């Protein structure tokens, strides 16, 4: 968090600021999912205003407002959106935090083999990590069903939503294991859930709500015809994940000790 604010906004966070950021994360997740409280939502707004003001008071804040005015935009409102992306999509739990943790746990499960895979092709390795461990847009909607309904998938798995009980509809976690896309030539369910950075169709994952191959067609994070809506933290998440793994991989498996067997 400290590095993100420093590099993105040239703003230093204090120890008290980090406590506020932690408080924001604990309130923001249930609020964003529709399961928070009115008080939690209000506190999120207060904390987001605090961090937005901190950026406004920094060296880049006035320049951001000036640029917004030139473009006929509400600079402060746009900056607030940007800060939200930074603190929630960029570093907020459980997305990126869990993605980094699960990627490192994957490497630790077979250090020699996975370290060699990573060093050979880090881009594909981390794309496979985002496919299986999430870390982008949840691809979910918080709803209160009007009637009790059971969803049954082709795999035989079923899930019941109960009338009047808030529930999440999460689709990208299952879509990223679709055997028709990720199951190889045999369209195998087991292979679709296996960690294999060499698999085909990595850019068809829906971790970031739209397919990654379509997101890359857009000129910026505001979307385009190919991907009208996607996670605004798509590229920030991938960049921070790469930096985190690069930072610790040599501690897990020193260079020269990883197996070359793939």
mmCIF file of C-alpha atoms in Angstrom:
data_model
loop_
_atom_site.group_PDB
_atom_site.id
_atom_site.type_symbol
_atom_site.label_atom_id
_atom_site.label_comp_id
_atom_site.label_asym_id
_atom_site.label_seq_id
_atom_site.Cartn_x
_atom_site.Cartn_y
_atom_site.Cartn_z
ATOM 1 C CA UNK A 1 0.000 0.000 0.000
ATOM 2 C CA UNK A 2 2.799 2.397 0.918
ATOM 3 C CA UNK A 3 4.614 1.761 -2.356
ATOM 4 C CA UNK A 4 1.417 1.989 -4.398
ATOM 5 C CA UNK A 5 0.508 5.444 -3.074
ATOM 6 C CA UNK A 6 4.100 6.596 -3.421
ATOM 7 C CA UNK A 7 4.537 5.446 -7.019
ATOM 8 C CA UNK A 8 1.017 6.236 -8.247
ATOM 9 C CA UNK A 9 0.361 9.526 -6.454
ATOM 10 C CA UNK A 10 3.737 10.558 -4.944
ATOM 11 C CA UNK A 11 2.085 10.493 -1.512
ATOM 12 C CA UNK A 12 3.588 8.989 1.659
ATOM 13 C CA UNK A 13 1.280 7.046 3.983
ATOM 14 C CA UNK A 14 1.768 7.148 7.739
ATOM 15 C CA UNK A 15 1.195 4.324 10.194
ATOM 16 C CA UNK A 16 -2.180 5.854 11.076
ATOM 17 C CA UNK A 17 -3.056 5.995 7.379
ATOM 18 C CA UNK A 18 -2.371 2.268 7.043
ATOM 19 C CA UNK A 19 -4.716 1.587 9.957
ATOM 20 C CA UNK A 20 -7.404 3.568 8.142
ATOM 21 C CA UNK A 21 -6.704 1.644 4.942
ATOM 22 C CA UNK A 22 -7.132 -1.644 6.791
ATOM 23 C CA UNK A 23 -10.425 -0.388 8.228
ATOM 24 C CA UNK A 24 -11.541 0.588 4.731
ATOM 25 C CA UNK A 25 -10.806 -2.891 3.383
ATOM 26 C CA UNK A 26 -12.704 -4.617 6.168
ATOM 27 C CA UNK A 27 -15.779 -2.487 5.467
ATOM 28 C CA UNK A 28 -15.516 -2.236 1.684
ATOM 29 C CA UNK A 29 -15.703 -5.927 0.781
ATOM 30 C CA UNK A 30 -19.133 -6.705 2.273
ATOM 31 C CA UNK A 31 -20.394 -3.286 1.179
ATOM 32 C CA UNK A 32 -19.308 -3.842 -2.436
ATOM 33 C CA UNK A 33 -20.933 -7.271 -2.349
ATOM 34 C CA UNK A 34 -24.247 -5.891 -1.135
ATOM 35 C CA UNK A 35 -23.997 -7.556 2.266
ATOM 36 C CA UNK A 36 -22.651 -4.649 4.272
ATOM 37 C CA UNK A 37 -24.425 -2.376 6.722
ATOM 38 C CA UNK A 38 -25.536 1.203 6.268
ATOM 39 C CA UNK A 39 -22.960 2.277 8.842
ATOM 40 C CA UNK A 40 -20.227 0.324 7.035
ATOM 41 C CA UNK A 41 -21.105 1.931 3.731
ATOM 42 C CA UNK A 42 -21.052 5.378 5.308
ATOM 43 C CA UNK A 43 -17.640 4.697 6.861
ATOM 44 C CA UNK A 44 -16.284 3.537 3.498
ATOM 45 C CA UNK A 45 -17.363 6.851 2.026
ATOM 46 C CA UNK A 46 -15.665 8.793 4.800
ATOM 47 C CA UNK A 47 -12.405 6.887 4.431
ATOM 48 C CA UNK A 48 -12.436 7.144 0.644
ATOM 49 C CA UNK A 49 -12.902 10.902 1.015
ATOM 50 C CA UNK A 50 -9.950 10.966 3.431
ATOM 51 C CA UNK A 51 -7.576 9.235 0.994
ATOM 52 C CA UNK A 52 -8.834 11.296 -1.940
ATOM 53 C CA UNK A 53 -8.080 14.463 0.024
ATOM 54 C CA UNK A 54 -4.638 13.103 0.867
ATOM 55 C CA UNK A 55 -3.907 12.754 -2.840
ATOM 56 C CA UNK A 56 -5.398 16.199 -3.541
ATOM 57 C CA UNK A 57 -3.012 17.670 -0.976
ATOM 58 C CA UNK A 58 -0.062 15.992 -2.663
ATOM 59 C CA UNK A 59 1.986 17.234 -5.622
ATOM 60 C CA UNK A 60 -0.137 15.502 -8.268
ATOM 61 C CA UNK A 61 -3.592 16.437 -6.933
ATOM 62 C CA UNK A 62 -3.768 19.992 -8.307
ATOM 63 C CA UNK A 63 -2.440 18.819 -11.671
ATOM 64 C CA UNK A 64 -5.163 16.163 -11.827
ATOM 65 C CA UNK A 65 -7.868 18.764 -11.139
ATOM 66 C CA UNK A 66 -6.391 21.094 -13.757
ATOM 67 C CA UNK A 67 -6.371 18.353 -16.373
ATOM 68 C CA UNK A 68 -9.967 17.438 -15.528
ATOM 69 C CA UNK A 69 -11.043 21.050 -15.994
ATOM 70 C CA UNK A 70 -9.385 21.147 -19.409
ATOM 71 C CA UNK A 71 -11.434 18.119 -20.436
ATOM 72 C CA UNK A 72 -14.682 19.410 -18.998
ATOM 73 C CA UNK A 73 -14.732 16.776 -16.254
ATOM 74 C CA UNK A 74 -15.284 16.858 -12.503
ATOM 75 C CA UNK A 75 -11.661 16.315 -11.556
ATOM 76 C CA UNK A 76 -12.298 15.594 -7.880
ATOM 77 C CA UNK A 77 -14.991 13.012 -8.670
ATOM 78 C CA UNK A 78 -12.716 11.309 -11.207
ATOM 79 C CA UNK A 79 -9.838 11.304 -8.724
ATOM 80 C CA UNK A 80 -12.115 9.696 -6.141
ATOM 81 C CA UNK A 81 -12.873 6.934 -8.663
ATOM 82 C CA UNK A 82 -9.160 6.478 -9.302
ATOM 83 C CA UNK A 83 -8.355 6.246 -5.592
ATOM 84 C CA UNK A 84 -11.124 3.655 -5.212
ATOM 85 C CA UNK A 85 -9.544 1.563 -7.969
ATOM 86 C CA UNK A 86 -6.135 1.865 -6.320
ATOM 87 C CA UNK A 87 -7.145 0.919 -2.781
ATOM 88 C CA UNK A 88 -9.760 -1.710 -3.648
ATOM 89 C CA UNK A 89 -8.878 -3.291 -6.982
ATOM 90 C CA UNK A 90 -5.148 -2.723 -6.566
ATOM 91 C CA UNK A 91 -4.484 -3.865 -3.019
ATOM 92 C CA UNK A 92 -7.838 -4.729 -1.487
ATOM 93 C CA UNK A 93 -8.564 -8.162 -0.038
ATOM 94 C CA UNK A 94 -9.468 -10.791 -0.860
ATOM 95 C CA UNK A 95 -8.565 -10.268 -4.521
ATOM 96 C CA UNK A 96 -4.909 -9.397 -5.000
ATOM 97 C CA UNK A 97 -3.889 -10.360 -1.463
ATOM 98 C CA UNK A 98 -5.208 -13.894 -1.854
ATOM 99 C CA UNK A 99 -3.943 -14.129 -5.426
ATOM 100 C CA UNK A 100 -0.372 -13.438 -4.288
ATOM 101 C CA UNK A 101 -0.727 -15.842 -1.356
ATOM 102 C CA UNK A 102 -2.157 -18.680 -3.456
ATOM 103 C CA UNK A 103 0.427 -18.182 -6.206
ATOM 104 C CA UNK A 104 3.256 -18.465 -3.672
ATOM 105 C CA UNK A 105 1.600 -21.506 -2.070
ATOM 106 C CA UNK A 106 1.386 -23.104 -5.523
ATOM 107 C CA UNK A 107 5.131 -22.592 -5.984
ATOM 108 C CA UNK A 108 5.861 -23.928 -2.495
ATOM 109 C CA UNK A 109 3.841 -27.098 -3.200
ATOM 110 C CA UNK A 110 6.597 -28.221 -5.600
ATOM 111 C CA UNK A 111 9.324 -25.563 -5.397
ATOM 112 C CA UNK A 112 11.867 -26.940 -7.833
ATOM 113 C CA UNK A 113 9.389 -27.708 -10.607
ATOM 114 C CA UNK A 114 7.252 -24.590 -10.288
ATOM 115 C CA UNK A 115 10.190 -22.216 -9.868
ATOM 116 C CA UNK A 116 11.613 -23.558 -13.125
ATOM 117 C CA UNK A 117 8.250 -23.056 -14.843
ATOM 118 C CA UNK A 118 8.027 -19.511 -13.559
ATOM 119 C CA UNK A 119 11.516 -18.530 -14.634
ATOM 120 C CA UNK A 120 10.955 -20.026 -18.087
ATOM 121 C CA UNK A 121 7.720 -18.139 -18.781
ATOM 122 C CA UNK A 122 6.568 -15.869 -15.925
ATOM 123 C CA UNK A 123 3.783 -14.282 -17.982
ATOM 124 C CA UNK A 124 2.009 -17.577 -18.708
ATOM 125 C CA UNK A 125 2.647 -18.817 -15.171
ATOM 126 C CA UNK A 126 0.951 -15.785 -13.635
ATOM 127 C CA UNK A 127 -1.896 -15.854 -16.145
ATOM 128 C CA UNK A 128 -2.608 -19.424 -15.083
ATOM 129 C CA UNK A 129 -2.494 -18.236 -11.470
ATOM 130 C CA UNK A 130 -5.085 -15.522 -12.153
ATOM 131 C CA UNK A 131 -7.248 -18.099 -13.958
ATOM 132 C CA UNK A 132 -7.382 -20.467 -10.992
ATOM 133 C CA UNK A 133 -6.916 -18.143 -8.018
ATOM 134 C CA UNK A 134 -8.964 -15.140 -9.138
ATOM 135 C CA UNK A 135 -7.746 -11.691 -8.157
ATOM 136 C CA UNK A 136 -9.658 -9.444 -10.526
ATOM 137 C CA UNK A 137 -13.332 -8.526 -10.796
ATOM 138 C CA UNK A 138 -15.443 -10.902 -8.804
ATOM 139 C CA UNK A 139 -17.935 -11.275 -11.631
ATOM 140 C CA UNK A 140 -20.646 -11.432 -9.034
ATOM 141 C CA UNK A 141 -23.954 -9.887 -8.245
ATOM 142 C CA UNK A 142 -25.524 -9.632 -4.804
ATOM 143 C CA UNK A 143 -29.198 -10.457 -5.101
ATOM 144 C CA UNK A 144 -32.173 -11.313 -2.917
ATOM 145 C CA UNK A 145 -34.017 -14.081 -4.827
ATOM 146 C CA UNK A 146 -37.767 -13.637 -5.206
ATOM 147 C CA UNK A 147 -38.205 -17.408 -5.080
ATOM 148 C CA UNK A 148 -36.228 -20.477 -4.078
ATOM 149 C CA UNK A 149 -34.315 -21.849 -7.056
ATOM 150 C CA UNK A 150 -31.702 -24.580 -7.545
ATOM 151 C CA UNK A 151 -28.973 -24.138 -10.160
ATOM 152 C CA UNK A 152 -27.628 -27.421 -11.559
ATOM 153 C CA UNK A 153 -24.468 -27.422 -13.680
ATOM 154 C CA UNK A 154 -23.383 -29.904 -16.337
ATOM 155 C CA UNK A 155 -20.891 -31.284 -13.829
ATOM 156 C CA UNK A 156 -23.737 -32.342 -11.561
ATOM 157 C CA UNK A 157 -22.949 -29.676 -8.971
ATOM 158 C CA UNK A 158 -26.025 -27.884 -7.681
ATOM 159 C CA UNK A 159 -26.576 -24.805 -5.553
ATOM 160 C CA UNK A 160 -29.837 -23.588 -4.072
ATOM 161 C CA UNK A 161 -30.708 -19.938 -3.572
ATOM 162 C CA UNK A 162 -33.428 -19.394 -0.989
ATOM 163 C CA UNK A 163 -36.231 -16.878 -1.292
ATOM 164 C CA UNK A 164 -35.511 -13.688 0.616
ATOM 165 C CA UNK A 165 -31.959 -14.697 1.586
ATOM 166 C CA UNK A 166 -29.133 -12.538 0.131
ATOM 167 C CA UNK A 167 -26.792 -14.552 -2.038
ATOM 168 C CA UNK A 168 -23.926 -14.105 -4.451
ATOM 169 C CA UNK A 169 -24.059 -15.206 -8.058
ATOM 170 C CA UNK A 170 -20.420 -15.856 -8.913
ATOM 171 C CA UNK A 171 -19.711 -17.023 -12.416
ATOM 172 C CA UNK A 172 -16.078 -16.400 -13.331
ATOM 173 C CA UNK A 173 -14.645 -18.983 -10.915
ATOM 174 C CA UNK A 174 -16.589 -21.738 -12.688
ATOM 175 C CA UNK A 175 -16.136 -20.246 -16.155
ATOM 176 C CA UNK A 176 -12.364 -20.369 -15.698
ATOM 177 C CA UNK A 177 -12.674 -24.135 -15.291
ATOM 178 C CA UNK A 178 -14.969 -24.681 -18.265
ATOM 179 C CA UNK A 179 -13.748 -27.925 -19.885
ATOM 180 C CA UNK A 180 -14.963 -26.730 -23.286
ATOM 181 C CA UNK A 181 -12.382 -23.919 -23.139
ATOM 182 C CA UNK A 182 -9.695 -25.102 -20.704
ATOM 183 C CA UNK A 183 -10.112 -28.890 -20.807
ATOM 184 C CA UNK A 184 -7.684 -29.537 -23.660
ATOM 185 C CA UNK A 185 -8.486 -31.678 -26.734
ATOM 186 C CA UNK A 186 -10.448 -34.141 -24.594
ATOM 187 C CA UNK A 187 -12.411 -31.337 -22.897
ATOM 188 C CA UNK A 188 -11.530 -32.961 -19.605
ATOM 189 C CA UNK A 189 -12.953 -31.547 -16.353
ATOM 190 C CA UNK A 190 -9.927 -32.614 -14.298
ATOM 191 C CA UNK A 191 -7.447 -31.003 -16.688
ATOM 192 C CA UNK A 192 -9.501 -27.787 -16.720
ATOM 193 C CA UNK A 193 -8.864 -27.474 -12.969
ATOM 194 C CA UNK A 194 -5.186 -28.448 -13.144
ATOM 195 C CA UNK A 195 -2.406 -25.850 -12.850
ATOM 196 C CA UNK A 196 -0.680 -25.821 -16.249
ATOM 197 C CA UNK A 197 0.846 -22.579 -17.560
ATOM 198 C CA UNK A 198 1.394 -24.224 -20.953
ATOM 199 C CA UNK A 199 -2.314 -24.699 -21.627
ATOM 200 C CA UNK A 200 -4.139 -23.062 -24.512
ATOM 201 C CA UNK A 201 -6.682 -20.255 -24.205
ATOM 202 C CA UNK A 202 -5.182 -18.553 -21.132
ATOM 203 C CA UNK A 203 -6.377 -15.186 -22.406
ATOM 204 C CA UNK A 204 -9.971 -16.450 -22.542
ATOM 205 C CA UNK A 205 -10.224 -16.466 -18.752
ATOM 206 C CA UNK A 206 -12.905 -14.310 -17.140
ATOM 207 C CA UNK A 207 -11.028 -13.373 -13.988
ATOM 208 C CA UNK A 208 -11.277 -9.722 -14.975
ATOM 209 C CA UNK A 209 -14.984 -10.021 -15.974
ATOM 210 C CA UNK A 210 -14.396 -9.765 -19.743
ATOM 211 C CA UNK A 211 -12.038 -12.120 -21.572
ATOM 212 C CA UNK A 212 -8.466 -10.923 -21.192
ATOM 213 C CA UNK A 213 -7.885 -11.159 -24.955
ATOM 214 C CA UNK A 214 -10.749 -8.702 -25.484
ATOM 215 C CA UNK A 215 -9.679 -6.348 -22.692
ATOM 216 C CA UNK A 216 -6.321 -5.958 -24.432
ATOM 217 C CA UNK A 217 -8.122 -4.567 -27.473
ATOM 218 C CA UNK A 218 -9.289 -1.512 -25.486
ATOM 219 C CA UNK A 219 -7.156 1.652 -25.523
ATOM 220 C CA UNK A 220 -7.686 2.263 -21.780
ATOM 221 C CA UNK A 221 -9.501 0.926 -18.714
ATOM 222 C CA UNK A 222 -12.772 2.682 -19.522
ATOM 223 C CA UNK A 223 -13.743 -0.145 -21.875
ATOM 224 C CA UNK A 224 -14.488 -0.465 -25.575
ATOM 225 C CA UNK A 225 -16.787 -2.389 -27.918
ATOM 226 C CA UNK A 226 -14.763 -5.599 -27.476
ATOM 227 C CA UNK A 227 -14.945 -5.376 -23.674
ATOM 228 C CA UNK A 228 -17.540 -2.811 -22.533
ATOM 229 C CA UNK A 229 -17.103 -3.623 -18.835
ATOM 230 C CA UNK A 230 -14.134 -5.135 -17.050
ATOM 231 C CA UNK A 231 -12.196 -4.845 -13.802
ATOM 232 C CA UNK A 232 -10.440 -1.452 -13.722
ATOM 233 C CA UNK A 233 -7.577 -3.059 -11.795
ATOM 234 C CA UNK A 234 -6.882 -5.629 -14.539
ATOM 235 C CA UNK A 235 -3.351 -4.540 -15.379
ATOM 236 C CA UNK A 236 -2.476 -3.141 -11.961
ATOM 237 C CA UNK A 237 -3.216 -6.518 -10.330
ATOM 238 C CA UNK A 238 -1.026 -8.371 -12.826
ATOM 239 C CA UNK A 239 1.841 -5.906 -12.403
ATOM 240 C CA UNK A 240 1.815 -6.088 -8.589
ATOM 241 C CA UNK A 241 1.562 -9.899 -8.694
ATOM 242 C CA UNK A 242 4.628 -10.057 -10.949
ATOM 243 C CA UNK A 243 6.599 -7.740 -8.671
ATOM 244 C CA UNK A 244 5.623 -9.720 -5.561
ATOM 245 C CA UNK A 245 6.632 -13.086 -7.018
ATOM 246 C CA UNK A 246 9.847 -11.694 -8.510
ATOM 247 C CA UNK A 247 10.713 -10.276 -5.094
ATOM 248 C CA UNK A 248 10.358 -13.569 -3.210
ATOM 249 C CA UNK A 249 10.991 -16.351 -5.763
ATOM 250 C CA UNK A 250 14.755 -16.425 -5.175
ATOM 251 C CA UNK A 251 14.149 -16.793 -1.438
ATOM 252 C CA UNK A 252 11.840 -19.757 -2.049
ATOM 253 C CA UNK A 253 14.105 -21.443 -4.588
ATOM 254 C CA UNK A 254 17.570 -19.934 -5.178
ATOM 255 C CA UNK A 255 18.657 -19.667 -8.809
ATOM 256 C CA UNK A 256 20.402 -22.832 -9.924
ATOM 257 C CA UNK A 257 18.505 -25.111 -7.564
ATOM 258 C CA UNK A 258 15.267 -25.283 -9.519
ATOM 259 C CA UNK A 259 14.714 -28.364 -11.647
ATOM 260 C CA UNK A 260 14.704 -27.899 -15.402
ATOM 261 C CA UNK A 261 12.206 -30.713 -15.721
ATOM 262 C CA UNK A 262 8.885 -29.317 -16.830
#
